[in-house]
Short mmCIF file of the C-alpha atoms (twelve columns), coordinates in Angstrom:
data_MODEL
# 
_entry.id   MODEL 
# 
loop_
_atom_site.group_PDB 
_atom_site.id 
_atom_site.type_symbol 
_atom_site.label_atom_id 
_atom_site.label_alt_id 
_atom_site.label_comp_id 
_atom_site.label_asym_id 
_atom_site.label_seq_id 
_atom_site.Cartn_x 
_atom_site.Cartn_y 
_atom_site.Cartn_z 
_atom_site.pdbx_PDB_model_num 
ATOM 1   C CA . MET A 1   0.000   0.000   0.000  1 
ATOM 2   C CA . THR A 2   1.472   3.372   -1.030 1 
ATOM 3   C CA . GLN A 3   1.946   6.353   1.274  1 
ATOM 4   C CA . THR A 4   -0.951  8.085   -0.513 1 
ATOM 5   C CA . HIS A 5   -3.243  5.112   0.116  1 
ATOM 6   C CA . TRP A 6   -2.207  4.914   3.753  1 
ATOM 7   C CA . LYS A 7   -2.865  8.626   4.249  1 
ATOM 8   C CA . TRP A 8   -6.276  8.194   2.647  1 
ATOM 9   C CA . LEU A 9   -7.059  5.294   4.987  1 
ATOM 10  C CA . LEU A 10  -5.990  7.137   8.115  1 
ATOM 11  C CA . GLY A 11  -7.876  10.209  6.995  1 
ATOM 12  C CA . SER A 12  -10.979 8.092   6.482  1 
ATOM 13  C CA . LEU A 13  -10.655 6.652   9.959  1 
ATOM 14  C CA . LEU A 14  -10.404 10.148  11.398 1 
ATOM 15  C CA . ALA A 15  -13.566 11.103  9.551  1 
ATOM 16  C CA . VAL A 16  -15.389 8.078   10.953 1 
ATOM 17  C CA . LEU A 17  -14.263 8.921   14.474 1 
ATOM 18  C CA . LEU A 18  -15.323 12.540  14.093 1 
ATOM 19  C CA . SER A 19  -18.732 11.379  12.907 1 
ATOM 20  C CA . ALA A 20  -19.028 9.029   15.884 1 
ATOM 21  C CA . CYS A 21  -18.105 11.861  18.227 1 
ATOM 22  C CA . ALA A 22  -21.172 13.793  17.119 1 
ATOM 23  C CA . THR A 23  -23.500 10.996  18.236 1 
ATOM 24  C CA . THR A 24  -21.857 9.676   21.417 1 
ATOM 25  C CA . ASN A 25  -20.788 10.913  24.817 1 
ATOM 26  C CA . ASN A 26  -17.838 8.534   25.113 1 
ATOM 27  C CA . LYS A 27  -15.087 9.805   27.381 1 
ATOM 28  C CA . PRO A 28  -11.399 8.907   27.172 1 
ATOM 29  C CA . MET A 29  -10.528 5.945   29.356 1 
ATOM 30  C CA . ALA A 30  -7.124  5.024   30.704 1 
ATOM 31  C CA . LEU A 31  -5.875  1.663   29.516 1 
ATOM 32  C CA . GLY A 32  -3.609  -0.584  31.539 1 
ATOM 33  C CA . SER A 33  -0.302  -1.961  30.326 1 
ATOM 34  C CA . GLU A 34  -2.122  -4.973  28.865 1 
ATOM 35  C CA . GLY A 35  -3.617  -2.743  26.186 1 
ATOM 36  C CA . LEU A 36  -7.094  -3.107  24.755 1 
ATOM 37  C CA . PRO A 37  -9.662  -5.212  26.618 1 
ATOM 38  C CA . PRO A 38  -11.339 -8.013  24.645 1 
ATOM 39  C CA . PRO A 39  -14.675 -7.333  22.962 1 
ATOM 40  C CA . SER A 40  -17.875 -8.473  24.593 1 
ATOM 41  C CA . ALA A 41  -20.155 -11.163 23.186 1 
ATOM 42  C CA . ASP A 42  -22.512 -8.452  21.876 1 
ATOM 43  C CA . ASP A 43  -19.624 -6.774  20.036 1 
ATOM 44  C CA . THR A 44  -18.694 -9.930  18.169 1 
ATOM 45  C CA . ASN A 45  -22.049 -11.733 17.899 1 
ATOM 46  C CA . ALA A 46  -20.353 -14.701 19.514 1 
ATOM 47  C CA . GLU A 47  -21.229 -16.515 22.716 1 
ATOM 48  C CA . SER A 48  -17.809 -15.978 24.198 1 
ATOM 49  C CA . ALA A 49  -14.912 -13.562 23.856 1 
ATOM 50  C CA . THR A 50  -12.303 -16.160 24.796 1 
ATOM 51  C CA . TYR A 51  -11.809 -16.883 21.099 1 
ATOM 52  C CA . THR A 52  -11.595 -20.521 20.973 1 
ATOM 53  C CA . TYR A 53  -12.989 -20.815 17.448 1 
ATOM 54  C CA . ARG A 54  -16.779 -20.897 17.319 1 
ATOM 55  C CA . VAL A 55  -18.784 -21.713 14.235 1 
ATOM 56  C CA . GLY A 56  -20.461 -18.756 12.585 1 
ATOM 57  C CA . ALA A 57  -22.775 -17.966 9.683  1 
ATOM 58  C CA . GLN A 58  -21.364 -18.738 6.216  1 
ATOM 59  C CA . ASP A 59  -18.556 -20.943 7.553  1 
ATOM 60  C CA . VAL A 60  -18.135 -24.177 5.570  1 
ATOM 61  C CA . LEU A 61  -17.845 -27.425 7.555  1 
ATOM 62  C CA . GLU A 62  -16.797 -30.887 6.408  1 
ATOM 63  C CA . ILE A 63  -18.655 -33.348 8.637  1 
ATOM 64  C CA . SER A 64  -17.648 -37.016 8.503  1 
ATOM 65  C CA . VAL A 65  -19.149 -40.058 10.234 1 
ATOM 66  C CA . PHE A 66  -16.565 -42.827 10.436 1 
ATOM 67  C CA . GLY A 67  -17.560 -45.877 8.400  1 
ATOM 68  C CA . VAL A 68  -20.751 -44.282 7.040  1 
ATOM 69  C CA . PRO A 69  -19.863 -42.189 3.964  1 
ATOM 70  C CA . ASP A 70  -23.539 -41.594 3.135  1 
ATOM 71  C CA . LEU A 71  -23.831 -39.464 6.283  1 
ATOM 72  C CA . SER A 72  -20.767 -37.333 5.486  1 
ATOM 73  C CA . ARG A 73  -21.467 -33.861 4.183  1 
ATOM 74  C CA . THR A 74  -19.814 -30.548 3.323  1 
ATOM 75  C CA . VAL A 75  -22.239 -27.891 4.521  1 
ATOM 76  C CA . ARG A 76  -22.315 -24.117 4.714  1 
ATOM 77  C CA . VAL A 77  -23.808 -22.596 7.852  1 
ATOM 78  C CA . ASN A 78  -26.786 -20.497 6.782  1 
ATOM 79  C CA . THR A 79  -27.522 -16.937 7.874  1 
ATOM 80  C CA . ASN A 80  -29.597 -18.266 10.776 1 
ATOM 81  C CA . GLY A 81  -26.616 -20.260 12.019 1 
ATOM 82  C CA . GLU A 82  -28.121 -23.626 11.045 1 
ATOM 83  C CA . ILE A 83  -26.959 -26.667 9.083  1 
ATOM 84  C CA . SER A 84  -28.936 -29.641 7.731  1 
ATOM 85  C CA . LEU A 85  -27.686 -33.224 8.064  1 
ATOM 86  C CA . PRO A 86  -29.050 -36.663 7.084  1 
ATOM 87  C CA . LEU A 87  -31.170 -38.310 9.799  1 
ATOM 88  C CA . ILE A 88  -30.827 -35.252 12.035 1 
ATOM 89  C CA . GLY A 89  -32.335 -32.584 9.813  1 
ATOM 90  C CA . SER A 90  -31.867 -28.881 10.599 1 
ATOM 91  C CA . MET A 91  -29.864 -27.991 13.693 1 
ATOM 92  C CA . GLN A 92  -28.123 -24.984 15.212 1 
ATOM 93  C CA . ALA A 93  -24.367 -24.872 14.578 1 
ATOM 94  C CA . SER A 94  -23.468 -21.208 15.067 1 
ATOM 95  C CA . GLY A 95  -21.888 -20.363 18.406 1 
ATOM 96  C CA . HIS A 96  -20.582 -23.857 19.123 1 
ATOM 97  C CA . THR A 97  -16.943 -24.871 19.280 1 
ATOM 98  C CA . ILE A 98  -15.928 -27.730 17.002 1 
ATOM 99  C CA . PRO A 99  -15.656 -30.254 19.891 1 
ATOM 100 C CA . ASP A 100 -19.089 -29.164 21.172 1 
ATOM 101 C CA . LEU A 101 -20.658 -29.528 17.739 1 
ATOM 102 C CA . GLN A 102 -19.071 -32.959 17.260 1 
ATOM 103 C CA . ASN A 103 -20.561 -34.087 20.586 1 
ATOM 104 C CA . ILE A 104 -24.007 -32.708 19.729 1 
ATOM 105 C CA . ILE A 105 -24.096 -34.493 16.358 1 
ATOM 106 C CA . THR A 106 -22.741 -37.692 17.933 1 
ATOM 107 C CA . ASN A 107 -25.473 -37.646 20.586 1 
ATOM 108 C CA . LYS A 108 -28.207 -37.001 18.012 1 
ATOM 109 C CA . LEU A 109 -27.026 -39.904 15.844 1 
ATOM 110 C CA . ALA A 110 -26.741 -42.181 18.877 1 
ATOM 111 C CA . ASP A 111 -30.309 -41.352 19.880 1 
ATOM 112 C CA . GLY A 112 -32.078 -44.071 17.913 1 
ATOM 113 C CA . TYR A 113 -30.010 -44.105 14.717 1 
ATOM 114 C CA . MET A 114 -26.517 -45.508 15.307 1 
ATOM 115 C CA . GLN A 115 -24.486 -47.345 17.888 1 
ATOM 116 C CA . ASP A 116 -21.311 -45.551 18.972 1 
ATOM 117 C CA . PRO A 117 -21.076 -43.058 16.056 1 
ATOM 118 C CA . GLN A 118 -17.732 -41.340 15.565 1 
ATOM 119 C CA . VAL A 119 -18.088 -37.830 14.172 1 
ATOM 120 C CA . SER A 120 -15.292 -35.539 13.012 1 
ATOM 121 C CA . ILE A 121 -15.570 -31.974 11.741 1 
ATOM 122 C CA . PHE A 122 -13.093 -29.978 9.677  1 
ATOM 123 C CA . VAL A 123 -13.597 -26.273 9.033  1 
ATOM 124 C CA . LYS A 124 -13.035 -25.841 5.305  1 
ATOM 125 C CA . GLU A 125 -13.756 -22.099 5.150  1 
ATOM 126 C CA . PHE A 126 -13.622 -19.588 7.976  1 
ATOM 127 C CA . VAL A 127 -15.883 -16.690 7.059  1 
ATOM 128 C CA . SER A 128 -17.453 -15.446 10.278 1 
ATOM 129 C CA . GLN A 129 -14.269 -14.614 12.220 1 
ATOM 130 C CA . GLN A 130 -11.938 -12.252 10.441 1 
ATOM 131 C CA . VAL A 131 -9.313  -9.580  10.993 1 
ATOM 132 C CA . THR A 132 -8.498  -6.714  8.628  1 
ATOM 133 C CA . VAL A 133 -4.817  -5.846  8.156  1 
ATOM 134 C CA . ASN A 134 -4.069  -2.580  6.335  1 
ATOM 135 C CA . GLY A 135 -1.319  -0.040  5.902  1 
ATOM 136 C CA . SER A 136 2.353   -0.788  5.375  1 
ATOM 137 C CA . VAL A 137 2.176   -4.585  5.049  1 
ATOM 138 C CA . ASN A 138 3.040   -6.757  2.080  1 
ATOM 139 C CA . LYS A 139 -0.437  -8.203  1.532  1 
ATOM 140 C CA . PRO A 140 -3.187  -5.961  2.945  1 
ATOM 141 C CA . GLY A 141 -6.534  -7.673  3.219  1 
ATOM 142 C CA . ILE A 142 -9.104  -9.510  5.305  1 
ATOM 143 C CA . TYR A 143 -7.911  -12.751 6.883  1 
ATOM 144 C CA . PRO A 144 -9.729  -15.527 8.754  1 
ATOM 145 C CA . LEU A 145 -9.021  -16.193 12.419 1 
ATOM 146 C CA . THR A 146 -8.704  -19.942 12.801 1 
ATOM 147 C CA . GLY A 147 -7.977  -19.909 16.516 1 
ATOM 148 C CA . LYS A 148 -6.200  -17.820 19.120 1 
ATOM 149 C CA . THR A 149 -4.166  -15.284 17.141 1 
ATOM 150 C CA . SER A 150 -1.639  -12.684 18.296 1 
ATOM 151 C CA . LEU A 151 -0.718  -9.381  16.647 1 
ATOM 152 C CA . LEU A 152 2.530   -10.853 15.296 1 
ATOM 153 C CA . GLN A 153 0.648   -13.794 13.826 1 
ATOM 154 C CA . ALA A 154 -1.950  -11.517 12.234 1 
ATOM 155 C CA . LEU A 155 0.791   -9.462  10.572 1 
ATOM 156 C CA . ALA A 156 2.371   -12.681 9.315  1 
ATOM 157 C CA . LEU A 157 -0.944  -13.555 7.632  1 
ATOM 158 C CA . ALA A 158 -0.552  -10.295 5.680  1 
ATOM 159 C CA . GLY A 159 2.938   -11.238 4.540  1 
ATOM 160 C CA . GLY A 160 4.700   -9.252  7.255  1 
ATOM 161 C CA . THR A 161 5.402   -5.544  7.441  1 
ATOM 162 C CA . ALA A 162 6.653   -3.694  4.366  1 
ATOM 163 C CA . GLU A 163 10.060  -2.074  4.028  1 
ATOM 164 C CA . MET A 164 8.744   1.422   4.849  1 
ATOM 165 C CA . ALA A 165 6.701   0.336   7.868  1 
ATOM 166 C CA . GLN A 166 6.898   2.459   11.030 1 
ATOM 167 C CA . LEU A 167 7.078   -0.409  13.514 1 
ATOM 168 C CA . ASP A 168 6.406   1.699   16.604 1 
ATOM 169 C CA . ARG A 169 3.099   2.917   15.136 1 
ATOM 170 C CA . VAL A 170 0.957   -0.181  14.731 1 
ATOM 171 C CA . VAL A 171 -2.668  0.467   15.691 1 
ATOM 172 C CA . ILE A 172 -5.341  -2.044  16.652 1 
ATOM 173 C CA . PHE A 173 -8.902  -0.716  16.301 1 
ATOM 174 C CA . ARG A 174 -11.610 -2.570  18.224 1 
ATOM 175 C CA . THR A 175 -15.206 -2.161  19.352 1 
ATOM 176 C CA . VAL A 176 -15.621 -2.876  23.070 1 
ATOM 177 C CA . GLU A 177 -19.076 -2.669  24.679 1 
ATOM 178 C CA . GLY A 178 -20.265 -0.674  21.686 1 
ATOM 179 C CA . LYS A 179 -17.422 1.884   21.909 1 
ATOM 180 C CA . ARG A 180 -14.747 2.381   19.282 1 
ATOM 181 C CA . MET A 181 -11.318 1.892   20.862 1 
ATOM 182 C CA . GLY A 182 -7.751  1.666   19.694 1 
ATOM 183 C CA . ALA A 183 -4.221  1.153   20.950 1 
ATOM 184 C CA . VAL A 184 -0.817  1.857   19.472 1 
ATOM 185 C CA . PHE A 185 1.841   -0.843  19.718 1 
ATOM 186 C CA . ASP A 186 5.604   -0.933  19.186 1 
ATOM 187 C CA . MET A 187 6.418   -4.102  17.252 1 
ATOM 188 C CA . GLU A 188 10.124  -3.911  18.053 1 
ATOM 189 C CA . LYS A 189 9.313   -4.113  21.770 1 
ATOM 190 C CA . ILE A 190 6.962   -7.017  21.138 1 
ATOM 191 C CA . THR A 191 9.474   -8.995  19.056 1 
ATOM 192 C CA . THR A 192 12.210  -8.492  21.668 1 
ATOM 193 C CA . GLY A 193 9.950   -9.558  24.527 1 
ATOM 194 C CA . GLN A 194 9.787   -6.151  26.220 1 
ATOM 195 C CA . THR A 195 6.029   -6.015  25.684 1 
ATOM 196 C CA . ALA A 196 3.436   -8.792  25.484 1 
ATOM 197 C CA . ASP A 197 2.151   -9.783  22.060 1 
ATOM 198 C CA . PRO A 198 -1.557  -8.778  22.251 1 
ATOM 199 C CA . GLN A 199 -4.332  -11.131 21.230 1 
ATOM 200 C CA . ILE A 200 -6.375  -10.311 18.140 1 
ATOM 201 C CA . TYR A 201 -10.157 -10.761 18.040 1 
ATOM 202 C CA . THR A 202 -12.651 -11.029 15.223 1 
ATOM 203 C CA . GLY A 203 -13.602 -7.632  13.822 1 
ATOM 204 C CA . ASP A 204 -10.268 -6.033  14.761 1 
ATOM 205 C CA . ILE A 205 -8.645  -3.689  12.251 1 
ATOM 206 C CA . ILE A 206 -4.846  -3.526  12.292 1 
ATOM 207 C CA . ASN A 207 -3.123  -0.575  10.655 1 
ATOM 208 C CA . VAL A 208 0.629   -0.317  10.216 1 
ATOM 209 C CA . SER A 209 1.921   3.228   9.801  1 
ATOM 210 C CA . GLN A 210 4.316   4.115   7.010  1 
ATOM 211 C CA . SER A 211 7.451   6.185   7.405  1 
ATOM 212 C CA . GLY A 212 6.983   9.757   6.246  1 
ATOM 213 C CA . SER A 213 3.412   10.104  7.503  1 
ATOM 214 C CA . LYS A 214 4.368   11.913  10.725 1 
ATOM 215 C CA . ASN A 215 2.144   14.979  10.342 1 
ATOM 216 C CA . LEU A 216 -1.018  12.990  9.731  1 
ATOM 217 C CA . TRP A 217 -0.075  10.596  12.537 1 
ATOM 218 C CA . ASP A 218 0.424   13.463  15.008 1 
ATOM 219 C CA . LYS A 219 -2.977  14.861  14.069 1 
ATOM 220 C CA . PHE A 220 -4.532  11.447  14.620 1 
ATOM 221 C CA . VAL A 221 -2.968  10.931  18.079 1 
ATOM 222 C CA . LYS A 222 -3.768  14.464  19.277 1 
ATOM 223 C CA . SER A 223 -7.376  14.182  18.125 1 
ATOM 224 C CA . ALA A 224 -8.001  10.749  19.670 1 
ATOM 225 C CA . PRO A 225 -8.862  11.756  23.265 1 
ATOM 226 C CA . ALA A 226 -11.260 14.503  22.151 1 
ATOM 227 C CA . LEU A 227 -13.019 12.039  19.879 1 
ATOM 228 C CA . GLY A 228 -13.662 9.568   22.661 1 
ATOM 229 C CA . PHE A 229 -11.137 7.264   20.980 1 
ATOM 230 C CA . PHE A 230 -9.098  5.340   23.523 1 
ATOM 231 C CA . TYR A 231 -5.449  4.652   22.877 1 
ATOM 232 C CA . LEU A 232 -2.301  3.422   24.522 1 
ATOM 233 C CA . ILE A 233 1.223   4.032   23.289 1 
ATOM 234 C CA . LEU A 234 3.575   1.280   24.484 1 
# 
């Protein structure tokens, strides 16, 4: 992503924050050394913010029943969070972990249909849990979260930081209890173990600053408290 594109992105984020300021009474909040708190269940439309992977709408699951190929299916979770399986029919899948869903299907098959069924599930496509990585990285884009993911791991998904990246100006944007929040991280401190590598959650937006964008960056940081935008510089 070029410097011009990055400036456009940061400018757009400022505009969004200014717009939010006009409709909210959020006040700046001090953040501890751990950085941003995790989102709530309402923020992520998930049952838990612990981020063990949970099935979500539009995810694609490969469900196999050992020794019974006719019961094996590749299914996409519909917008209501449901899947349809032979013998069982329609059932809720969204919100469950993979082990939980395997147990539920196993119990349903064992209830009058099979003796000691063995069910396995593989997630073929992760659609519902994603992180956006923008700015000075090699492959900006939207990436699936397939489990517990740290900031370093999320940047690796995007091909790592680009040559002109400003490594002490990496921002994580997150919605927590309905409020837009953000924190600034120093990747050099994280990679050397001076600072913990923060966990990434679905819906997070990661932006890596580019060298030479100091004026726009300063404007962004100075405006953040007045906008009700929470930040931490590590």
